[in-house]
C-alpha positions as a printed Julia matrix, in Angstrom:
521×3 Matrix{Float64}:
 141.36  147.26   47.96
 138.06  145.14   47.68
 140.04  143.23   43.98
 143.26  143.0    46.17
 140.84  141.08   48.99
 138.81  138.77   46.48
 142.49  137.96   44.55
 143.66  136.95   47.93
 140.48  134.69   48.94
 140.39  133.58   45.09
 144.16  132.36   45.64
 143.63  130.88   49.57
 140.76  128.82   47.99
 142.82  127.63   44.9
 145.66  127.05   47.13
 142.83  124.67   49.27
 141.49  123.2    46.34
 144.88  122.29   44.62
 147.48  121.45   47.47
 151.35  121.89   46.46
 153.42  118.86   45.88
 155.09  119.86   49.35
 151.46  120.08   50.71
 150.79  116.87   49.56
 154.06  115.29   50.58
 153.62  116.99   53.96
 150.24  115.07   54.68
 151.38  111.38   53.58
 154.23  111.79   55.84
 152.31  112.77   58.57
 149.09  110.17   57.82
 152.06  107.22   57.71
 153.31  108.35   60.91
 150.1   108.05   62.03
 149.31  105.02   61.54
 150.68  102.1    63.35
 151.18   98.19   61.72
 150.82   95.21   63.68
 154.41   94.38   64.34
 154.67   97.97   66.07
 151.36   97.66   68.24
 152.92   93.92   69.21
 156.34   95.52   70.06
 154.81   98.6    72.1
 152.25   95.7    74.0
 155.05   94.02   74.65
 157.01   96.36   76.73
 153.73   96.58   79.24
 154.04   92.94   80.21
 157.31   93.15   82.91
 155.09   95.52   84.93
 152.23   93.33   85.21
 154.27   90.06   85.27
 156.24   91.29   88.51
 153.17   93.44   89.58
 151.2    90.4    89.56
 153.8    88.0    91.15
 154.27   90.71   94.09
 150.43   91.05   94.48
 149.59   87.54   94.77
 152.61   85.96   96.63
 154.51   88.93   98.4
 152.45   88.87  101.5
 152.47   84.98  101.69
 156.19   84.86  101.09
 157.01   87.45  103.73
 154.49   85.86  106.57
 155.27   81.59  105.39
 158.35   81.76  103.72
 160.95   84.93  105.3
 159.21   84.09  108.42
 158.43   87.71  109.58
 156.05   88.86  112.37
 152.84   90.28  110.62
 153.44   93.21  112.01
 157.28   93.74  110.17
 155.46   92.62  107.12
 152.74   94.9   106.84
 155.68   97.67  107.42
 157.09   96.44  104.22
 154.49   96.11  102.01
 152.93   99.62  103.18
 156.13  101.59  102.84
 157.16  100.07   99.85
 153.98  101.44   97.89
 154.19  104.14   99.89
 157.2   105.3    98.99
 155.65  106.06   94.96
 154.14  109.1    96.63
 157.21  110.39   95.96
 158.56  108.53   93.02
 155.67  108.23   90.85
 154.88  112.44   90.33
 158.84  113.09   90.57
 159.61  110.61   87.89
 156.72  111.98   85.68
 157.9   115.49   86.65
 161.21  114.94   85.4
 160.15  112.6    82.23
 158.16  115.69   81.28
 161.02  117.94   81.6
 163.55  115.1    79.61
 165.1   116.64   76.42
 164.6   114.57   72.97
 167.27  112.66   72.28
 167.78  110.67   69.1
 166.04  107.38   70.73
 163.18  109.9    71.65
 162.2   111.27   75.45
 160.83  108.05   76.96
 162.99  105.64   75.59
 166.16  106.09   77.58
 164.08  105.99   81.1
 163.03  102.41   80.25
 166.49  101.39   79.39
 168.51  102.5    82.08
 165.97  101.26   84.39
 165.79   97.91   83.18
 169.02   96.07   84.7
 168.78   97.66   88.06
 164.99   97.14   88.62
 165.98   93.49   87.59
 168.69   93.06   90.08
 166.28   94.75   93.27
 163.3    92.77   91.76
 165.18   89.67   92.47
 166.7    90.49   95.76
 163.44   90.86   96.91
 162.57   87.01   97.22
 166.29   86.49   98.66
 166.12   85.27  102.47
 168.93   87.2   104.02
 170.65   84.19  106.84
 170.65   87.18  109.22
 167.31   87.12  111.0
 168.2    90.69  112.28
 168.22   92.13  109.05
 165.53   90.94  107.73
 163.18   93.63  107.48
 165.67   96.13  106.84
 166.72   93.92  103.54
 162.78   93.57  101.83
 162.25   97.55  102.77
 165.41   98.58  100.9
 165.18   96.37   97.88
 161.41   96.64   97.76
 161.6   100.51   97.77
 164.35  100.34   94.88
 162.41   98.24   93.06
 159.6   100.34   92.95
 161.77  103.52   92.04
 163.24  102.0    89.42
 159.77  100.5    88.11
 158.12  103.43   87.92
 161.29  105.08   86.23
 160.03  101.89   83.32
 156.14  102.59   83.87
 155.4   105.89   83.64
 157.95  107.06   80.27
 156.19  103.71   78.79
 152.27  104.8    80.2
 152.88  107.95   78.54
 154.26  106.41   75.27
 151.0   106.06   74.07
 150.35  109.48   73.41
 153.58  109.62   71.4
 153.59  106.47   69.17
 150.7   108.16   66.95
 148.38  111.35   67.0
 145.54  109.3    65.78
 143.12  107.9    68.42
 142.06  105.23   66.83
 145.1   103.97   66.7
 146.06  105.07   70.1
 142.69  102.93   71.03
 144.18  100.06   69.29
 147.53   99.75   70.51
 145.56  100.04   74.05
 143.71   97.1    73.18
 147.18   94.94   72.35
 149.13   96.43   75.46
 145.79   95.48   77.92
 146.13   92.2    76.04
 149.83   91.39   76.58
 149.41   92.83   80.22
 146.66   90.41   80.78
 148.65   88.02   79.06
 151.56   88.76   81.27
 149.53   88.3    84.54
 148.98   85.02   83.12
 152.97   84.53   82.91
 153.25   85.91   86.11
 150.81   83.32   87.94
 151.6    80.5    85.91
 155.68   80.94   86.74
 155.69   82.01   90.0
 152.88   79.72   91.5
 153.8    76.68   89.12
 157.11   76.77   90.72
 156.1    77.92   93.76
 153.61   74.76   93.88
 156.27   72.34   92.78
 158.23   73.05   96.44
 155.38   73.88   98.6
 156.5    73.32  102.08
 154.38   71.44  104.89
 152.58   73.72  107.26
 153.25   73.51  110.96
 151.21   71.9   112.99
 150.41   73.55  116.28
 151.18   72.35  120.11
 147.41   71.52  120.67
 146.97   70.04  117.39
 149.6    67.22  118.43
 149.78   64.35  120.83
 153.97   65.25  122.5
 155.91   67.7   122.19
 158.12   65.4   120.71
 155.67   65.44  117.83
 156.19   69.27  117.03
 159.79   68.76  116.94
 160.2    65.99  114.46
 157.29   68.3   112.49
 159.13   71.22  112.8
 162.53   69.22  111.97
 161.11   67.93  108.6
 159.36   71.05  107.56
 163.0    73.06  107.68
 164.86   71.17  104.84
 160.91   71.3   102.66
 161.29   75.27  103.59
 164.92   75.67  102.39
 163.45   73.91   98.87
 160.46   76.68   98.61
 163.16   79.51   99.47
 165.05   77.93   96.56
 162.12   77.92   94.5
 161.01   81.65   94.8
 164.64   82.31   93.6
 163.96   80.39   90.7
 161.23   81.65   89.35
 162.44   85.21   90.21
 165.09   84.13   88.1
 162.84   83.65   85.19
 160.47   86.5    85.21
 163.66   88.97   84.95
 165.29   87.16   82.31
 161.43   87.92   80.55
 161.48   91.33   81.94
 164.85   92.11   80.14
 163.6    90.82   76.87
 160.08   92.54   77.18
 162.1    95.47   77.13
 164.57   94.46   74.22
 161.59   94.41   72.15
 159.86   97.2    72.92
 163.33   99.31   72.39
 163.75   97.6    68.59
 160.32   97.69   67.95
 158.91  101.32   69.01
 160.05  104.17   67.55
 158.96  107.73   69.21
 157.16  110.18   66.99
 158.92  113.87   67.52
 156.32  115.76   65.42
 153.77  114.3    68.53
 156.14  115.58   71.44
 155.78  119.66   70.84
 156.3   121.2    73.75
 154.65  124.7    73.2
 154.45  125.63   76.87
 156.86  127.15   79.27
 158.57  124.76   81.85
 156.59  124.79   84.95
 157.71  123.75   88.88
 156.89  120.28   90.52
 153.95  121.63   92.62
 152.24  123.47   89.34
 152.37  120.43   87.32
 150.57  118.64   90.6
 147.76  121.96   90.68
 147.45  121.28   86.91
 146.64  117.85   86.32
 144.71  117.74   89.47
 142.64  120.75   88.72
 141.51  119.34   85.46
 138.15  118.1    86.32
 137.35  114.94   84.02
 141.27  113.73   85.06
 140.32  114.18   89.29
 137.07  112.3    88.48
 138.72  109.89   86.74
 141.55  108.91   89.18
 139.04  108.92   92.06
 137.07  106.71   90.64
 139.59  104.16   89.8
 141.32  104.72   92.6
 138.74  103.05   94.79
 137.84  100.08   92.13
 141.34   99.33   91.81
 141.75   99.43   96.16
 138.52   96.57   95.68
 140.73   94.52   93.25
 143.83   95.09   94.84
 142.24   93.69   97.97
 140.87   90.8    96.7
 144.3    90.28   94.61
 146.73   90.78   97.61
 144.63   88.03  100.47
 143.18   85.61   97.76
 146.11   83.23   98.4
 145.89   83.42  101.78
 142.06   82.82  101.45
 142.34   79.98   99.32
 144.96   78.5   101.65
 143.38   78.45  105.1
 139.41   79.51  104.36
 138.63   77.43  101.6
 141.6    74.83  102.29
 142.82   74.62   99.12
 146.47   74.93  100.07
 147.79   73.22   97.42
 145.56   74.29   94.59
 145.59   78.08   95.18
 148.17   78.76   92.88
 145.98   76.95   90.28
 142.91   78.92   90.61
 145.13   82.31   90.2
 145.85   80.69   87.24
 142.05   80.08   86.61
 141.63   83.44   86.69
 144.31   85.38   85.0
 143.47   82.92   81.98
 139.54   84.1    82.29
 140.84   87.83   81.88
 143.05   87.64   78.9
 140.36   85.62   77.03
 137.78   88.62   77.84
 140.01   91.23   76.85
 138.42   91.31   73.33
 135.21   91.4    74.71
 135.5    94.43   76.84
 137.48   96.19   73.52
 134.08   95.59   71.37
 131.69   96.4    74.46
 133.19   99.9    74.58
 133.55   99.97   71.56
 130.09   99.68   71.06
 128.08  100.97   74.12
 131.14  103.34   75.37
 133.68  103.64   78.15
 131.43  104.81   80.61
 128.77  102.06   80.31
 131.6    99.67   79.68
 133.08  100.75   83.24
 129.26  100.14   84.81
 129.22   96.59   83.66
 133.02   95.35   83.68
 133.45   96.44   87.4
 129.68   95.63   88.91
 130.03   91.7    87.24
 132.63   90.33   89.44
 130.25   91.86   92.87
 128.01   88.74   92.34
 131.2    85.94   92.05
 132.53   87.67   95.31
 129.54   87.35   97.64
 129.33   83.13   96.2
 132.92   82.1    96.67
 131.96   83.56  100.65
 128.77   81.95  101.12
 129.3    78.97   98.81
 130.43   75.96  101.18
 134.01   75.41   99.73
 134.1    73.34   96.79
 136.97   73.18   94.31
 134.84   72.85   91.42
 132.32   75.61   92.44
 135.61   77.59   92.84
 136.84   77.45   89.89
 133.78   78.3    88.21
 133.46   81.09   90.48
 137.1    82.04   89.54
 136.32   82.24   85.46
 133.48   84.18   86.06
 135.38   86.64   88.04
 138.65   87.03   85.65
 136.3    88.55   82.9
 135.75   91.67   85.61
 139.59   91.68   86.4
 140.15   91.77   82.08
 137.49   94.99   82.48
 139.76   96.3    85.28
 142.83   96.01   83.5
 141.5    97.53   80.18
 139.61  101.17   81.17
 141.78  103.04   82.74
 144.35  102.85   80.3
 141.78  103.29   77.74
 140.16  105.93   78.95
 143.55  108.49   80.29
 143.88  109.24   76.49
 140.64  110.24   76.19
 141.14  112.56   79.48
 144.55  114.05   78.1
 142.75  115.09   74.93
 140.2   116.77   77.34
 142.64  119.06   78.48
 144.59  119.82   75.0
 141.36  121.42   74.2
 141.03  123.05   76.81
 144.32  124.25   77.82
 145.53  124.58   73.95
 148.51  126.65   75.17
 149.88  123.76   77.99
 150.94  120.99   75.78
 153.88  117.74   76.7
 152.53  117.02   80.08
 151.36  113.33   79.45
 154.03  111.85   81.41
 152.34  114.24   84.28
 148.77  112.67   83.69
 150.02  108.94   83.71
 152.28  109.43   86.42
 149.82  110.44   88.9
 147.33  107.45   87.85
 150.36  104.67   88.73
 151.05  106.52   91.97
 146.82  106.38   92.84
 146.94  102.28   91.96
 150.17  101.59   93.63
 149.23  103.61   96.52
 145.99  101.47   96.13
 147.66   98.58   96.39
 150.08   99.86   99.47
 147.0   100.78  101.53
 145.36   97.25  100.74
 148.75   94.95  101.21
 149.54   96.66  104.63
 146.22   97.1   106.34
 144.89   93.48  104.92
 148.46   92.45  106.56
 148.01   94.25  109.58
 144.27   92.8   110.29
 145.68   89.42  110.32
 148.16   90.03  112.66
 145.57   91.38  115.04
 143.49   88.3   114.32
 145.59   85.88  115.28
 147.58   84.91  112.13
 149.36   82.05  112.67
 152.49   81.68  110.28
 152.83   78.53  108.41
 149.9    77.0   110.35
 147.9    73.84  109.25
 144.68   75.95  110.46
 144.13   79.54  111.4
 141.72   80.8   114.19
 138.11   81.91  113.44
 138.9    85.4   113.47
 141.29   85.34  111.23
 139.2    83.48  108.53
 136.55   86.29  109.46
 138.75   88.7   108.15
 139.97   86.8   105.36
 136.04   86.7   104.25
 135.55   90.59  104.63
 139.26   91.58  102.89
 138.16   89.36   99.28
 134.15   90.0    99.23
 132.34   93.03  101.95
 135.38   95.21  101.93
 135.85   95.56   97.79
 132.1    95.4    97.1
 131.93   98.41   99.4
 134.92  100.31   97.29
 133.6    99.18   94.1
 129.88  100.93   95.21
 131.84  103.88   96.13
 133.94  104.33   92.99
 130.68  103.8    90.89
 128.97  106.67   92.39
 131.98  108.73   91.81
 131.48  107.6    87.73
 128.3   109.02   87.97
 129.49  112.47   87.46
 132.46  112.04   85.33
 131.45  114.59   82.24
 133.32  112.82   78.91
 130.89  110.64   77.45
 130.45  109.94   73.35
 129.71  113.05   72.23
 132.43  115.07   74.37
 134.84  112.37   73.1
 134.26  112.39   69.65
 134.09  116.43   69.92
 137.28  116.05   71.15
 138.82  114.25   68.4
 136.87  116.69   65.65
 139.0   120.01   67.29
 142.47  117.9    67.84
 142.49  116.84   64.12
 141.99  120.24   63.16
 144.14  121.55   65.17
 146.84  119.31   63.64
 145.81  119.95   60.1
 146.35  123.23   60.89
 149.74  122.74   61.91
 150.66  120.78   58.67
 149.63  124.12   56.75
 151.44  126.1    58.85
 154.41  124.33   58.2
 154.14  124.68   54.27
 156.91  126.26   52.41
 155.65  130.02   52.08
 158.42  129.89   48.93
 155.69  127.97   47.18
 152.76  130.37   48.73
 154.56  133.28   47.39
 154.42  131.4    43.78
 150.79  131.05   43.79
C-alpha cells in the first residue's frame, strides 16, 4: 500500500514537472485570453464615454436649462431632477439583478443589454432638451423622458461596469483597461462640455431685466420682446447639440460591440440562482463593499454638488455669464490630463492613500474661488487646479470595485457571477448622489428667491450658491474620509487577494485536463 502511495506521488510530481501537450495547450489559451492588446482596452474605454458625455451634459446644464431655458418654476424643476435619479432606486439593483441572472448568448451576457438599449436611450436622451409648446405639459414631458432615459442608461451602464470583470481574469490587466476607460470617460466629459456649452454659448440668450432694474414699463416689454426670438435660438441650440452627443453615443457603442469580445471561461456561474432581496443582503453584507460605497457615496454627493450649481454660480455669483461654459471646459480638460497621474500615484503609494490625496486637493480650490473677489483669470486657475481632484474622482471607484469583488470571491468561494450585483448598486449610490444634490440644490434656490433668466439674483440666493459649490461638499468630502478610515483592503489584503484567485484558477485549468492522458501517465 505504502509503493502504491509513493508510485502515485512519484507520478503527480512527474505529471507537475512535465505538463501534457493538452496541459500546455490548456495554459497558453487561457494566458492569451488573459491578456488584453491595446486596440481591445481602446474599444472597451470607448464604450464608457456615452455615459459620461450625457452624464456630464445633464449635470452641468440640466438644472439651468429647466429654470432659463423650459421656463419652469423651481419648484417643478427640482421635482424633475429628484425623481428622475430617484427613480434608479429601482432600476439600477433590478437591472443588475436581472443582468446577473442573463443567460450567455453567443455575443456573451452583457453585450446584448448595451445594444438594445442604445437606440431608445438615444431617442429619450434627446427628448429631454425638447420644449414641449404646451406649457401644461411641461413637467409631465422632462419627468417621463428623463425617467426613461435613465432606465434605459443604466440598462447600458451597469452590463458595461461589470464588463470589466469579464474581459480578462488578470488584474493587472483589469487595472489597465480601468486606467483607459477613466481616461476616455474623462475624455468624454471633455466632449460633453465642450459640445454642449460651445453650442450652448454660441446662442446664449439675453437675461431679463427686472421691473426695478428699468426706467418704464415700456422698457421691460421691448426687453422681454427681444429676448423671445434670442430664446427660441438657445431652444434650437440645445437640440443641436443633443443631436450630436447621440449620434457619438451610438458610435461609442458600435465600437465597443466590434471591439470587445466577452470571455465565457471568466463568467462561471457556480452558485445557485438567488431572489432580488438576497442578492441586496449579499452585496451589502460584504463589509469592504458597504465601506466602500459609503464612502464614495458622500465624496461623489460633494462633487455632484459642486458639478450640478457651478453654472449657475459662475453665471450670477461670479458674473461670468458668458464664460461659464468655458471654465467647465477649463476643468474637464485639467482632469483628463491628470488621469495618468492618479494611475501612477496608486500605483505607487496605493488606492487608499491615493483616495486621501485625490479627494482632500480640490478642498483648498473650493474655499478660494468663494473668498477670492471674482476674477476670470484667478478662476480659471482655480478651475485647473480643481479638475486634477475631479480626474481622482472619476478614477477610484472604478478602480477600486475590482479589488472589492475579488474580496468576496475569496471569501464567499462558493457565490460566484454576481458582479453585475456589485456595480449595480455603486451607479444607483452616485446617481442617487446626484438626485439628492440636483433637487435639494434646486429646491434652495427656489426658496431663496431665484429669479429665472434674471440679469442679477438676490443676496440670498448667491448665499446659497456659495454654500452648494464650497461649505456643503467640503463637509461631505470630511465625512466620506472618515468613513475611508476603516475600510480594511489595503496592499497586502490586495495582493493576498490576487495570490489565492490565481491559484484558484490554476487549479481549475488542471481540473479541466484530459484524465485520458492522466490515465497514460
Amino acid at each position: 500500500m505504502a509503493r502504491g502511495e509513493g508510485a502515485e506521488q512519484y507520478s503527480n510530481a512527474s505529471l507537475l514537472q512535465n505538463p501534457s501537450p493538452h496541459e500546455i495547450k490548456l495554459a497558453a489559451k487561457c494566458e492569451t485570453r488573459n491578456r488584453l492588446s491595446v486596440c481591445n482596452k481602446l474599444c472597451y474605454a470607448v464604450g464608457g464615454a456615452p455615459y459620461q458625455i450625457t452624464g456630464c451634459a445633464l449635470g452641468f446644464f440640466l438644472q439651468i436649462y429647466l429654470l432659463d431655458v423650459a421656463l419652469l418654476d423651481p419648484f417643478y424643476a427640482s421635482i424633475i431632477l429628484f425623481v428622475g435619479r430617484a427613480w434608479d432606486a429601482i432600476t439600477d439593483p433590478t437591472v443588475g439583478f436581472l443582468v446577473s441572472r442573463s443567460p450567455w448568448t453567443r455575443f456573451g451576457r452583457m453585450m446584448p443589454w448595451i445594444v438594445v438599449s442604445t437606440p431608445f436611450a438615444v431617442l429619450c436622451y434627446f427628448l429631454i432638451w425638447y420644449v414641449p409648446t404646451a406649457d401644461q405639459g411641461k413637467v409631465f414631458w422632462y419627468l417621463i423622458f428623463y425617467c426613461s432615459f435613465q432606465t434605459l442608461q443604466t440598462c447600458f451602464h451597469v452590463p458595461y461596469s461589470a464588463l470589466t470583470m469579464f474581459i480578462s481574469t488578470d488584474q493587472k490587466e483589469r487595472d489597465s483597461a480601468t486606467a483607459y476607460r477613466m481616461t476616455v470617460e474623462v475624455l468624454g466629459t471633455l466632449i460633453g462640455t465642450a459640445v454642449q456649452g460651445q453650442i450652448v454659448g454660441m446662442a446664449n440668450a439675453p437675461c431679463i431685466q427686472t421691473r426695478e432694474d428699468l426706467n418704464s414699463t415700456a422698457g421691460l416689454e421691448v426687453n422681454i420682446t427681444e429676448s423671445h426670438g434670442s430664446l427660441q435660438h438657445l431652444r434650437n441650440a440645445y437640440m443641436i447639440s443633443s443631436g450630436v452627443i447621440c449620434s457619438i453615443y451610438v458610435l461609442c457603442a458600435v465600437v465597443l460591440f466590434l471591439g470587445v469580445k466577452e470571455q465565457k471561461d471568466t463568467c462561471k456561474i457556480r452558485t445557485e440562482r438567488m431572489s432580488f432581496f438576497q442578492g441586496i443582503r449579499m452585496v451589502m453584507g460584504h463589509g469592504p463593499y458597504a465601506k466602500l460605497v459609503m464612502g464614495f457615496l458622500f465624496t461623489s454627493l460633494a462633487f455632484m454638488l459642486l458639478e450640478g450649481n457651478f453654472a449657475l454660480f459662475c453665471s450670477y455669483t461670479l458674473g461670468f455669464r458668458n464664460d461659464f461654459q468655458n471654465i467647465l471646459l477649463v476643468i474637464m480638460l485639467s482632469a483628463t490630463l491628470a488621469i495618468p497621474f492618479w494611475q501612477w500615484f496608486l500605483t505607487k503609494f496605493g488606492k487608499k492613500t491615493a483616495v486621501y490625496i485625490g479627494t482632500t486637493s480640490v478642498v483648498p480650490f473650493m474655499v478660494m474661488v468663494v473668498l477670492v473677489p471674482s476674477n476670470l483669470i484667478v478662476t480659471y486657475i482655480v478651475s485647473f487646479a480643481a479638475g486634477v481632484s475631479v480626474a481622482a474622482a472619476f478614477l477610484l471607484p472604478w478602480s477600486m470595485l475590482p479589488d472589492v469583488v475579488d474580496d468576496f470571491k475569496v471569501h464567499n468561494p462558493d457565490s460566484q457571477g454576481h458582479e453585475a450585483i456589485f456595480y449595480s448598486f455603486y451607479v444607483f449610490f452616485t446617481k442617487f448622489a446626484s438626485g439628492v444634490s440636483l433637487g435639494v440644490s434646486t429646491l434652495s434656490l427656489d426658496f431663496a428667491g431665484y429669479v429665472t433668466r434674471g440679469c442679477t439674483q438676490p443676496a440670498e440666493v448667491d448665499l446659497t450658491l456659495k454654500i452648494l459649490v464650497s461649505a456643503a461638499p467640503i463637509f461631505f468630502i470630511i465625512i466620506g474620509l472618515i468613513i475611508f478610515i476603516s475600510y480594511p483592503i489595503d496592499e497586502e489584503r490586495r495582493q493576498g487577494n490576487r495570490k489565492l484567485l490565481d491559484e484558484q484558477r490554476e487549479n481549475e485549468v488542471d481540473s479541466e485536463t484530459d484524465p485520458t492522458e492522466l490515465n497514460m501517465i
